Amino acid sequence: MNMITIPRTDWIDNGSSELSRTSISQLFEGDIPFIHLEEFATPDECEKLVLCAVKEGFSSYRGVEPIINRIGNTVFEYNSISRKEYFEKNQELVQIQNRIFEASFNPLTRFMNLLQSRLKKKVYIPKNSEEMSYYAGLIRRIEEGTLLHVDYAPGEQPEWEIATITGQLAWNLYLRISEEKSGKTHIFNRQWKSSDNSEKEGIYGYNRRVLRDAKEAVFSPSIGDIFIFNTRNFHYVEPAEGERVTFTSAIGQTRNDELILWS
Ligand SMILES: O=C(O)CCC(=O)C(=O)O
Ligand SMILES: [Fe+2]
């Protein structure tokens, strides 16, 4: 049985531009809407990563509308299929990821090292009970927007090891986006609770009724920047004009205050 704590409903700030123990714990607590890290990667690095990704080829999330393309694996898609298949599939997908990193740069290791050095916490990609690794670090194209949703393993993947986390964030590095209409991300000051499941619509969306009059934070990313936010908060992405490619994973806080990454 997983403990799902009572969600917070107030924000004290507009967001932080600093990655520190304080800002991360404010994000987990629901005190701030996001952390914005500018110039994590250069435009050249981002473009190189996208070019290598395009060479490997994207495929779409099973059953998701509007379509989202990606390279990598997700617990979301295997939750109702097979956990065993997810872990087996990871072995070949990690090789593809490594090929892309070797030909461009490795944002995953760079980000994990940054977390570790700023927060002085153990940061790792977890394994299952059979010592098989989770997959972390999708290259993703959300170009037609998303539905209003949350990403929260204790509520969505209760059978998986990652469901024992006490809070969940996502980091997105923006690799290729159009200047004019970048596909803004909207985050609401309203965290998921189990009774919200009655408002679920389709495979992952929620009716806007769940928002009531919750405050909204909106950001418009620039190439090379990272935004980190709490994905237990309802959020959605606007349709973009042209391409919108990101590098992303979830960040979970374990009960012994370590950080785990998966997708
Ligand atoms: O692409 C984004 O800005 C956010 C996408 C999203 O829903 C997430 O990272 O959980
Ligand atoms: Fe999300």
PDB file of C-alpha atoms and ligand atoms in Angstrom:
ATOM      1  CA  MET A   1       0.000   0.000   0.000  1.00  0.00           C
ATOM      2  CA  ASN A   2       1.463   3.364  -0.971  1.00  0.00           C
ATOM      3  CA  MET A   3       1.100   6.441   1.192  1.00  0.00           C
ATOM      4  CA  ILE A   4      -0.371   9.290  -0.824  1.00  0.00           C
ATOM      5  CA  THR A   5      -0.012  12.463   1.193  1.00  0.00           C
ATOM      6  CA  ILE A   6      -2.543  15.299   1.258  1.00  0.00           C
ATOM      7  CA  PRO A   7      -1.706  17.741  -1.543  1.00  0.00           C
ATOM      8  CA  ARG A   8      -0.804  21.395  -1.029  1.00  0.00           C
ATOM      9  CA  THR A   9      -2.799  24.146  -2.718  1.00  0.00           C
ATOM     10  CA  ASP A  10      -0.815  27.375  -2.335  1.00  0.00           C
ATOM     11  CA  TRP A  11       2.256  28.765  -4.142  1.00  0.00           C
ATOM     12  CA  ILE A  12       4.513  31.291  -2.419  1.00  0.00           C
ATOM     13  CA  ASP A  13       6.515  32.323  -5.451  1.00  0.00           C
ATOM     14  CA  ASN A  14       6.527  32.642  -9.235  1.00  0.00           C
ATOM     15  CA  GLY A  15       9.264  30.106  -9.683  1.00  0.00           C
ATOM     16  CA  SER A  16      12.959  29.892  -8.945  1.00  0.00           C
ATOM     17  CA  SER A  17      15.959  30.271 -11.208  1.00  0.00           C
ATOM     18  CA  GLU A  18      18.217  28.397  -8.829  1.00  0.00           C
ATOM     19  CA  LEU A  19      18.757  24.703  -8.345  1.00  0.00           C
ATOM     20  CA  SER A  20      19.320  24.196  -4.626  1.00  0.00           C
ATOM     21  CA  ARG A  21      18.150  21.995  -1.747  1.00  0.00           C
ATOM     22  CA  THR A  22      15.698  24.777  -0.868  1.00  0.00           C
ATOM     23  CA  SER A  23      14.167  25.211  -4.333  1.00  0.00           C
ATOM     24  CA  ILE A  24      13.858  21.444  -4.917  1.00  0.00           C
ATOM     25  CA  SER A  25      12.173  20.901  -1.583  1.00  0.00           C
ATOM     26  CA  GLN A  26       9.833  23.861  -2.297  1.00  0.00           C
ATOM     27  CA  LEU A  27       8.905  22.167  -5.564  1.00  0.00           C
ATOM     28  CA  PHE A  28       8.254  18.821  -3.886  1.00  0.00           C
ATOM     29  CA  GLU A  29       6.197  20.597  -1.198  1.00  0.00           C
ATOM     30  CA  GLY A  30       4.143  22.466  -3.796  1.00  0.00           C
ATOM     31  CA  ASP A  31       5.385  25.901  -2.645  1.00  0.00           C
ATOM     32  CA  ILE A  32       6.648  27.114  -6.053  1.00  0.00           C
ATOM     33  CA  PRO A  33       5.423  26.312  -9.593  1.00  0.00           C
ATOM     34  CA  PHE A  34       8.765  25.574 -11.296  1.00  0.00           C
ATOM     35  CA  ILE A  35      12.548  25.912 -11.379  1.00  0.00           C
ATOM     36  CA  HIS A  36      13.993  27.489 -14.537  1.00  0.00           C
ATOM     37  CA  LEU A  37      17.645  26.776 -15.399  1.00  0.00           C
ATOM     38  CA  GLU A  38      18.920  28.879 -18.277  1.00  0.00           C
ATOM     39  CA  GLU A  39      21.588  27.760 -20.736  1.00  0.00           C
ATOM     40  CA  PHE A  40      22.007  24.231 -19.436  1.00  0.00           C
ATOM     41  CA  ALA A  41      23.128  23.260 -22.952  1.00  0.00           C
ATOM     42  CA  THR A  42      24.302  25.297 -25.948  1.00  0.00           C
ATOM     43  CA  PRO A  43      22.081  25.640 -29.047  1.00  0.00           C
ATOM     44  CA  ASP A  44      24.732  23.647 -30.981  1.00  0.00           C
ATOM     45  CA  GLU A  45      24.609  20.765 -28.511  1.00  0.00           C
ATOM     46  CA  CYS A  46      20.794  20.737 -28.641  1.00  0.00           C
ATOM     47  CA  GLU A  47      20.694  20.761 -32.431  1.00  0.00           C
ATOM     48  CA  LYS A  48      23.270  17.975 -32.670  1.00  0.00           C
ATOM     49  CA  LEU A  49      21.241  15.800 -30.300  1.00  0.00           C
ATOM     50  CA  VAL A  50      18.083  16.329 -32.380  1.00  0.00           C
ATOM     51  CA  LEU A  51      19.889  15.509 -35.636  1.00  0.00           C
ATOM     52  CA  CYS A  52      21.222  12.248 -34.157  1.00  0.00           C
ATOM     53  CA  ALA A  53      17.757  11.426 -32.768  1.00  0.00           C
ATOM     54  CA  VAL A  54      16.110  12.010 -36.141  1.00  0.00           C
ATOM     55  CA  LYS A  55      18.611   9.588 -37.698  1.00  0.00           C
ATOM     56  CA  GLU A  56      17.592   6.875 -35.201  1.00  0.00           C
ATOM     57  CA  GLY A  57      13.904   7.593 -35.800  1.00  0.00           C
ATOM     58  CA  PHE A  58      10.966   8.506 -33.533  1.00  0.00           C
ATOM     59  CA  SER A  59       7.876   6.399 -32.823  1.00  0.00           C
ATOM     60  CA  SER A  60       4.580   7.369 -31.208  1.00  0.00           C
ATOM     61  CA  TYR A  61       3.137   6.662 -27.722  1.00  0.00           C
ATOM     62  CA  ARG A  62       0.647   3.799 -27.888  1.00  0.00           C
ATOM     63  CA  GLY A  63      -2.940   5.032 -28.115  1.00  0.00           C
ATOM     64  CA  VAL A  64      -2.182   8.658 -27.201  1.00  0.00           C
ATOM     65  CA  GLU A  65      -4.137  11.451 -28.954  1.00  0.00           C
ATOM     66  CA  PRO A  66      -3.025  14.089 -29.911  1.00  0.00           C
ATOM     67  CA  ILE A  67       0.020  12.137 -31.129  1.00  0.00           C
ATOM     68  CA  ILE A  68       3.277  12.361 -29.162  1.00  0.00           C
ATOM     69  CA  ASN A  69       6.436  10.953 -30.747  1.00  0.00           C
ATOM     70  CA  ARG A  70       9.498   9.883 -28.815  1.00  0.00           C
ATOM     71  CA  ILE A  71      12.649   7.804 -28.623  1.00  0.00           C
ATOM     72  CA  GLY A  72      12.834   5.713 -25.444  1.00  0.00           C
ATOM     73  CA  ASN A  73      10.549   3.781 -23.139  1.00  0.00           C
ATOM     74  CA  THR A  74       7.812   4.726 -20.649  1.00  0.00           C
ATOM     75  CA  VAL A  75       6.199   3.004 -17.663  1.00  0.00           C
ATOM     76  CA  PHE A  76       2.988   4.792 -18.721  1.00  0.00           C
ATOM     77  CA  GLU A  77       2.710   2.651 -21.858  1.00  0.00           C
ATOM     78  CA  TYR A  78       3.601  -0.699 -20.251  1.00  0.00           C
ATOM     79  CA  ASN A  79       1.503  -0.237 -17.106  1.00  0.00           C
ATOM     80  CA  SER A  80      -1.463  -2.114 -18.544  1.00  0.00           C
ATOM     81  CA  ILE A  81       0.587  -4.397 -20.845  1.00  0.00           C
ATOM     82  CA  SER A  82       3.505  -6.020 -19.038  1.00  0.00           C
ATOM     83  CA  ARG A  83       6.147  -4.848 -16.626  1.00  0.00           C
ATOM     84  CA  LYS A  84       8.386  -7.708 -17.766  1.00  0.00           C
ATOM     85  CA  GLU A  85       8.280  -6.515 -21.373  1.00  0.00           C
ATOM     86  CA  TYR A  86       9.103  -2.956 -20.316  1.00  0.00           C
ATOM     87  CA  PHE A  87      12.308  -4.060 -18.575  1.00  0.00           C
ATOM     88  CA  GLU A  88      13.302  -6.351 -21.450  1.00  0.00           C
ATOM     89  CA  LYS A  89      12.754  -3.603 -24.020  1.00  0.00           C
ATOM     90  CA  ASN A  90      14.965  -1.201 -22.059  1.00  0.00           C
ATOM     91  CA  GLN A  91      18.119  -3.102 -22.903  1.00  0.00           C
ATOM     92  CA  GLU A  92      17.940  -2.336 -26.630  1.00  0.00           C
ATOM     93  CA  LEU A  93      16.558   1.188 -26.073  1.00  0.00           C
ATOM     94  CA  VAL A  94      19.471   2.142 -23.815  1.00  0.00           C
ATOM     95  CA  GLN A  95      21.827   1.169 -26.629  1.00  0.00           C
ATOM     96  CA  ILE A  96      20.019   3.521 -29.009  1.00  0.00           C
ATOM     97  CA  GLN A  97      20.205   6.270 -26.375  1.00  0.00           C
ATOM     98  CA  ASN A  98      23.942   5.684 -25.941  1.00  0.00           C
ATOM     99  CA  ARG A  99      24.527   5.883 -29.683  1.00  0.00           C
ATOM    100  CA  ILE A 100      22.769   9.268 -29.755  1.00  0.00           C
ATOM    101  CA  PHE A 101      24.720  10.534 -26.719  1.00  0.00           C
ATOM    102  CA  GLU A 102      28.042   9.406 -28.153  1.00  0.00           C
ATOM    103  CA  ALA A 103      27.400  11.253 -31.413  1.00  0.00           C
ATOM    104  CA  SER A 104      26.165  14.440 -29.671  1.00  0.00           C
ATOM    105  CA  PHE A 105      26.269  14.993 -25.896  1.00  0.00           C
ATOM    106  CA  ASN A 106      24.846  13.374 -22.776  1.00  0.00           C
ATOM    107  CA  PRO A 107      22.250  15.609 -21.092  1.00  0.00           C
ATOM    108  CA  LEU A 108      21.235  12.801 -18.715  1.00  0.00           C
ATOM    109  CA  THR A 109      24.637  12.436 -17.044  1.00  0.00           C
ATOM    110  CA  ARG A 110      25.126  16.210 -17.093  1.00  0.00           C
ATOM    111  CA  PHE A 111      21.810  16.744 -15.315  1.00  0.00           C
ATOM    112  CA  MET A 112      22.342  13.931 -12.796  1.00  0.00           C
ATOM    113  CA  ASN A 113      25.796  15.320 -11.928  1.00  0.00           C
ATOM    114  CA  LEU A 114      24.318  18.795 -11.507  1.00  0.00           C
ATOM    115  CA  LEU A 115      21.607  17.489  -9.167  1.00  0.00           C
ATOM    116  CA  GLN A 116      24.144  15.524  -7.167  1.00  0.00           C
ATOM    117  CA  SER A 117      26.559  18.428  -6.779  1.00  0.00           C
ATOM    118  CA  ARG A 118      23.930  21.071  -5.939  1.00  0.00           C
ATOM    119  CA  LEU A 119      21.749  18.950  -3.659  1.00  0.00           C
ATOM    120  CA  LYS A 120      24.323  16.601  -2.102  1.00  0.00           C
ATOM    121  CA  LYS A 121      21.907  13.710  -2.501  1.00  0.00           C
ATOM    122  CA  LYS A 122      22.288  10.325  -4.119  1.00  0.00           C
ATOM    123  CA  VAL A 123      20.848  10.508  -7.686  1.00  0.00           C
ATOM    124  CA  TYR A 124      20.384   7.315  -9.720  1.00  0.00           C
ATOM    125  CA  ILE A 125      18.287   5.319 -12.188  1.00  0.00           C
ATOM    126  CA  PRO A 126      16.552   2.626 -10.122  1.00  0.00           C
ATOM    127  CA  LYS A 127      16.378  -1.142 -10.757  1.00  0.00           C
ATOM    128  CA  ASN A 128      13.528  -3.568 -10.234  1.00  0.00           C
ATOM    129  CA  SER A 129      13.630  -6.484  -7.795  1.00  0.00           C
ATOM    130  CA  GLU A 130      15.384  -8.566 -10.476  1.00  0.00           C
ATOM    131  CA  GLU A 131      18.150  -5.991 -10.870  1.00  0.00           C
ATOM    132  CA  MET A 132      16.854  -4.799 -14.243  1.00  0.00           C
ATOM    133  CA  SER A 133      17.167  -1.087 -14.854  1.00  0.00           C
ATOM    134  CA  TYR A 134      14.370   1.421 -15.438  1.00  0.00           C
ATOM    135  CA  TYR A 135      14.689   3.613 -18.560  1.00  0.00           C
ATOM    136  CA  ALA A 136      15.341   7.349 -18.040  1.00  0.00           C
ATOM    137  CA  GLY A 137      15.613  10.098 -20.644  1.00  0.00           C
ATOM    138  CA  LEU A 138      13.167  10.331 -23.516  1.00  0.00           C
ATOM    139  CA  ILE A 139      13.712  12.488 -26.558  1.00  0.00           C
ATOM    140  CA  ARG A 140      10.147  13.656 -27.123  1.00  0.00           C
ATOM    141  CA  ARG A 141       8.173  15.692 -29.645  1.00  0.00           C
ATOM    142  CA  ILE A 142       5.024  17.226 -28.150  1.00  0.00           C
ATOM    143  CA  GLU A 143       3.927  19.304 -31.132  1.00  0.00           C
ATOM    144  CA  GLU A 144       0.153  19.066 -31.124  1.00  0.00           C
ATOM    145  CA  GLY A 145      -0.124  19.743 -27.390  1.00  0.00           C
ATOM    146  CA  THR A 146      -1.272  17.468 -24.555  1.00  0.00           C
ATOM    147  CA  LEU A 147      -4.494  16.972 -22.638  1.00  0.00           C
ATOM    148  CA  LEU A 148      -4.740  18.269 -19.070  1.00  0.00           C
ATOM    149  CA  HIS A 149      -2.979  15.561 -17.029  1.00  0.00           C
ATOM    150  CA  VAL A 150      -0.688  14.576 -14.161  1.00  0.00           C
ATOM    151  CA  ASP A 151       2.298  12.219 -14.012  1.00  0.00           C
ATOM    152  CA  TYR A 152       2.389  10.594 -10.601  1.00  0.00           C
ATOM    153  CA  ALA A 153       3.514   6.979 -10.096  1.00  0.00           C
ATOM    154  CA  PRO A 154       1.823   6.378  -6.677  1.00  0.00           C
ATOM    155  CA  GLY A 155      -1.516   7.108  -8.372  1.00  0.00           C
ATOM    156  CA  GLU A 156      -0.826   5.734 -11.848  1.00  0.00           C
ATOM    157  CA  GLN A 157       1.640   2.837 -11.555  1.00  0.00           C
ATOM    158  CA  PRO A 158       0.911   1.548  -8.025  1.00  0.00           C
ATOM    159  CA  GLU A 159       2.390  -1.909  -8.760  1.00  0.00           C
ATOM    160  CA  TRP A 160       5.833  -0.628  -9.762  1.00  0.00           C
ATOM    161  CA  GLU A 161       8.854  -0.025  -7.451  1.00  0.00           C
ATOM    162  CA  ILE A 162       8.794   3.685  -8.388  1.00  0.00           C
ATOM    163  CA  ALA A 163       5.349   4.035  -6.756  1.00  0.00           C
ATOM    164  CA  THR A 164       7.016   4.146  -3.324  1.00  0.00           C
ATOM    165  CA  ILE A 165       8.267   7.701  -4.004  1.00  0.00           C
ATOM    166  CA  THR A 166       7.003  10.551  -1.842  1.00  0.00           C
ATOM    167  CA  GLY A 167       6.919  13.162  -4.648  1.00  0.00           C
ATOM    168  CA  GLN A 168       7.412  13.407  -8.413  1.00  0.00           C
ATOM    169  CA  LEU A 169       8.895  16.114 -10.626  1.00  0.00           C
ATOM    170  CA  ALA A 170       9.812  16.251 -14.314  1.00  0.00           C
ATOM    171  CA  TRP A 171      12.720  18.016 -15.965  1.00  0.00           C
ATOM    172  CA  ASN A 172      12.484  19.037 -19.607  1.00  0.00           C
ATOM    173  CA  LEU A 173      15.442  20.321 -21.620  1.00  0.00           C
ATOM    174  CA  TYR A 174      14.152  22.203 -24.679  1.00  0.00           C
ATOM    175  CA  LEU A 175      16.155  21.110 -27.721  1.00  0.00           C
ATOM    176  CA  ARG A 176      14.377  22.474 -30.791  1.00  0.00           C
ATOM    177  CA  ILE A 177      11.412  24.861 -30.734  1.00  0.00           C
ATOM    178  CA  SER A 178      10.014  27.596 -32.916  1.00  0.00           C
ATOM    179  CA  GLU A 179      10.454  31.176 -31.740  1.00  0.00           C
ATOM    180  CA  GLU A 180       6.911  32.339 -32.572  1.00  0.00           C
ATOM    181  CA  LYS A 181       4.694  29.666 -31.066  1.00  0.00           C
ATOM    182  CA  SER A 182       6.782  27.416 -28.879  1.00  0.00           C
ATOM    183  CA  GLY A 183       3.952  25.449 -27.253  1.00  0.00           C
ATOM    184  CA  LYS A 184       3.695  26.991 -23.785  1.00  0.00           C
ATOM    185  CA  THR A 185       3.465  24.744 -20.709  1.00  0.00           C
ATOM    186  CA  HIS A 186       0.655  25.491 -18.228  1.00  0.00           C
ATOM    187  CA  ILE A 187       0.833  24.285 -14.614  1.00  0.00           C
ATOM    188  CA  PHE A 188      -2.026  24.603 -12.148  1.00  0.00           C
ATOM    189  CA  ASN A 189      -1.823  25.028  -8.422  1.00  0.00           C
ATOM    190  CA  ARG A 190      -3.871  21.931  -7.904  1.00  0.00           C
ATOM    191  CA  GLN A 191      -2.372  18.527  -7.110  1.00  0.00           C
ATOM    192  CA  TRP A 192      -3.924  15.197  -8.026  1.00  0.00           C
ATOM    193  CA  LYS A 193      -5.776  13.164  -5.390  1.00  0.00           C
ATOM    194  CA  SER A 194      -7.353   9.744  -5.892  1.00  0.00           C
ATOM    195  CA  SER A 195     -10.934  11.088  -6.030  1.00  0.00           C
ATOM    196  CA  ASP A 196      -9.947  13.003  -9.197  1.00  0.00           C
ATOM    197  CA  ASN A 197     -10.004   9.695 -11.065  1.00  0.00           C
ATOM    198  CA  SER A 198     -13.757  10.173 -11.512  1.00  0.00           C
ATOM    199  CA  GLU A 199     -12.888  13.133 -13.790  1.00  0.00           C
ATOM    200  CA  LYS A 200     -10.559  11.124 -16.005  1.00  0.00           C
ATOM    201  CA  GLU A 201     -11.255  11.349 -19.730  1.00  0.00           C
ATOM    202  CA  GLY A 202      -9.653   8.996 -22.221  1.00  0.00           C
ATOM    203  CA  ILE A 203      -6.317   7.315 -21.722  1.00  0.00           C
ATOM    204  CA  TYR A 204      -4.594  10.062 -19.697  1.00  0.00           C
ATOM    205  CA  GLY A 205      -6.628  13.303 -19.747  1.00  0.00           C
ATOM    206  CA  TYR A 206      -8.817  14.952 -17.077  1.00  0.00           C
ATOM    207  CA  ASN A 207     -11.869  17.167 -17.334  1.00  0.00           C
ATOM    208  CA  ARG A 208     -11.053  20.839 -16.576  1.00  0.00           C
ATOM    209  CA  ARG A 209     -13.571  20.667 -13.718  1.00  0.00           C
ATOM    210  CA  VAL A 210     -10.708  19.321 -11.536  1.00  0.00           C
ATOM    211  CA  LEU A 211      -9.069  22.767 -11.697  1.00  0.00           C
ATOM    212  CA  ARG A 212     -11.898  24.718 -10.101  1.00  0.00           C
ATOM    213  CA  ASP A 213     -10.304  28.169  -9.610  1.00  0.00           C
ATOM    214  CA  ALA A 214      -6.689  27.016  -9.211  1.00  0.00           C
ATOM    215  CA  LYS A 215      -3.914  29.513  -9.989  1.00  0.00           C
ATOM    216  CA  GLU A 216      -2.008  28.933 -13.198  1.00  0.00           C
ATOM    217  CA  ALA A 217       1.680  29.349 -14.054  1.00  0.00           C
ATOM    218  CA  VAL A 218       2.719  29.458 -17.715  1.00  0.00           C
ATOM    219  CA  PHE A 219       6.167  29.236 -19.213  1.00  0.00           C
ATOM    220  CA  SER A 220       7.500  29.608 -22.685  1.00  0.00           C
ATOM    221  CA  PRO A 221      10.784  27.758 -23.029  1.00  0.00           C
ATOM    222  CA  SER A 222      13.945  28.785 -24.914  1.00  0.00           C
ATOM    223  CA  ILE A 223      16.421  26.406 -26.532  1.00  0.00           C
ATOM    224  CA  GLY A 224      18.961  25.024 -24.068  1.00  0.00           C
ATOM    225  CA  ASP A 225      16.871  25.814 -20.977  1.00  0.00           C
ATOM    226  CA  ILE A 226      15.519  23.354 -18.429  1.00  0.00           C
ATOM    227  CA  PHE A 227      12.242  23.689 -16.564  1.00  0.00           C
ATOM    228  CA  ILE A 228      11.587  21.426 -13.575  1.00  0.00           C
ATOM    229  CA  PHE A 229       8.059  21.202 -12.150  1.00  0.00           C
ATOM    230  CA  ASN A 230       5.921  19.009  -9.912  1.00  0.00           C
ATOM    231  CA  THR A 231       3.986  16.633 -12.192  1.00  0.00           C
ATOM    232  CA  ARG A 232       1.449  15.807  -9.483  1.00  0.00           C
ATOM    233  CA  ASN A 233       0.133  19.284 -10.363  1.00  0.00           C
ATOM    234  CA  PHE A 234      -2.321  19.261 -13.261  1.00  0.00           C
ATOM    235  CA  HIS A 235      -0.610  20.563 -16.389  1.00  0.00           C
ATOM    236  CA  TYR A 236      -0.839  20.659 -20.181  1.00  0.00           C
ATOM    237  CA  VAL A 237       1.156  21.804 -23.197  1.00  0.00           C
ATOM    238  CA  GLU A 238      -0.292  24.071 -25.913  1.00  0.00           C
ATOM    239  CA  PRO A 239       0.009  23.016 -29.553  1.00  0.00           C
ATOM    240  CA  ALA A 240       3.215  24.403 -31.068  1.00  0.00           C
ATOM    241  CA  GLU A 241       3.888  25.825 -34.479  1.00  0.00           C
ATOM    242  CA  GLY A 242       6.407  23.531 -36.141  1.00  0.00           C
ATOM    243  CA  GLU A 243       8.779  21.414 -34.098  1.00  0.00           C
ATOM    244  CA  ARG A 244       9.046  21.091 -30.332  1.00  0.00           C
ATOM    245  CA  VAL A 245      11.641  18.558 -29.205  1.00  0.00           C
ATOM    246  CA  THR A 246      12.660  18.017 -25.582  1.00  0.00           C
ATOM    247  CA  PHE A 247      14.830  15.715 -23.492  1.00  0.00           C
ATOM    248  CA  THR A 248      12.982  14.645 -20.356  1.00  0.00           C
ATOM    249  CA  SER A 249      12.536  12.284 -17.423  1.00  0.00           C
ATOM    250  CA  ALA A 250      10.713  12.027 -14.131  1.00  0.00           C
ATOM    251  CA  ILE A 251      12.502  12.712 -10.821  1.00  0.00           C
ATOM    252  CA  GLY A 252      11.175  10.928  -7.748  1.00  0.00           C
ATOM    253  CA  GLN A 253      12.058  11.488  -4.106  1.00  0.00           C
ATOM    254  CA  THR A 254      12.547   8.235  -2.225  1.00  0.00           C
ATOM    255  CA  ARG A 255      11.656   7.689   1.421  1.00  0.00           C
ATOM    256  CA  ASN A 256      15.310   7.953   2.399  1.00  0.00           C
ATOM    257  CA  ASP A 257      15.661  11.276   0.589  1.00  0.00           C
ATOM    258  CA  GLU A 258      17.448  10.073  -2.524  1.00  0.00           C
ATOM    259  CA  LEU A 259      16.444  11.036  -6.071  1.00  0.00           C
ATOM    260  CA  ILE A 260      15.560   8.494  -8.749  1.00  0.00           C
ATOM    261  CA  LEU A 261      15.081   9.133 -12.481  1.00  0.00           C
ATOM    262  CA  TRP A 262      12.896   7.225 -14.931  1.00  0.00           C
ATOM    263  CA  SER A 263      10.607   7.853 -17.903  1.00  0.00           C
TER     264      SER A 263
HETATM  265  O1  LIG B   1       6.939  19.491 -22.668  1.00  0.00           O
HETATM  266  C1  LIG B   1       6.661  20.098 -21.627  1.00  0.00           C
HETATM  267  O2  LIG B   1       6.863  21.318 -21.495  1.00  0.00           O
HETATM  268  C2  LIG B   1       6.037  19.364 -20.457  1.00  0.00           C
HETATM  269  C3  LIG B   1       5.527  18.025 -20.842  1.00  0.00           C
HETATM  270  C4  LIG B   1       4.916  17.219 -19.720  1.00  0.00           C
HETATM  271  O3  LIG B   1       3.726  17.036 -19.645  1.00  0.00           O
HETATM  272  C5  LIG B   1       5.791  16.628 -18.687  1.00  0.00           C
HETATM  273  O4  LIG B   1       7.023  16.758 -18.761  1.00  0.00           O
HETATM  274  O5  LIG B   1       5.245  16.000 -17.755  1.00  0.00           O
HETATM  275 FE    FE B   2       3.233  15.656 -18.036  1.00  0.00          FE
END
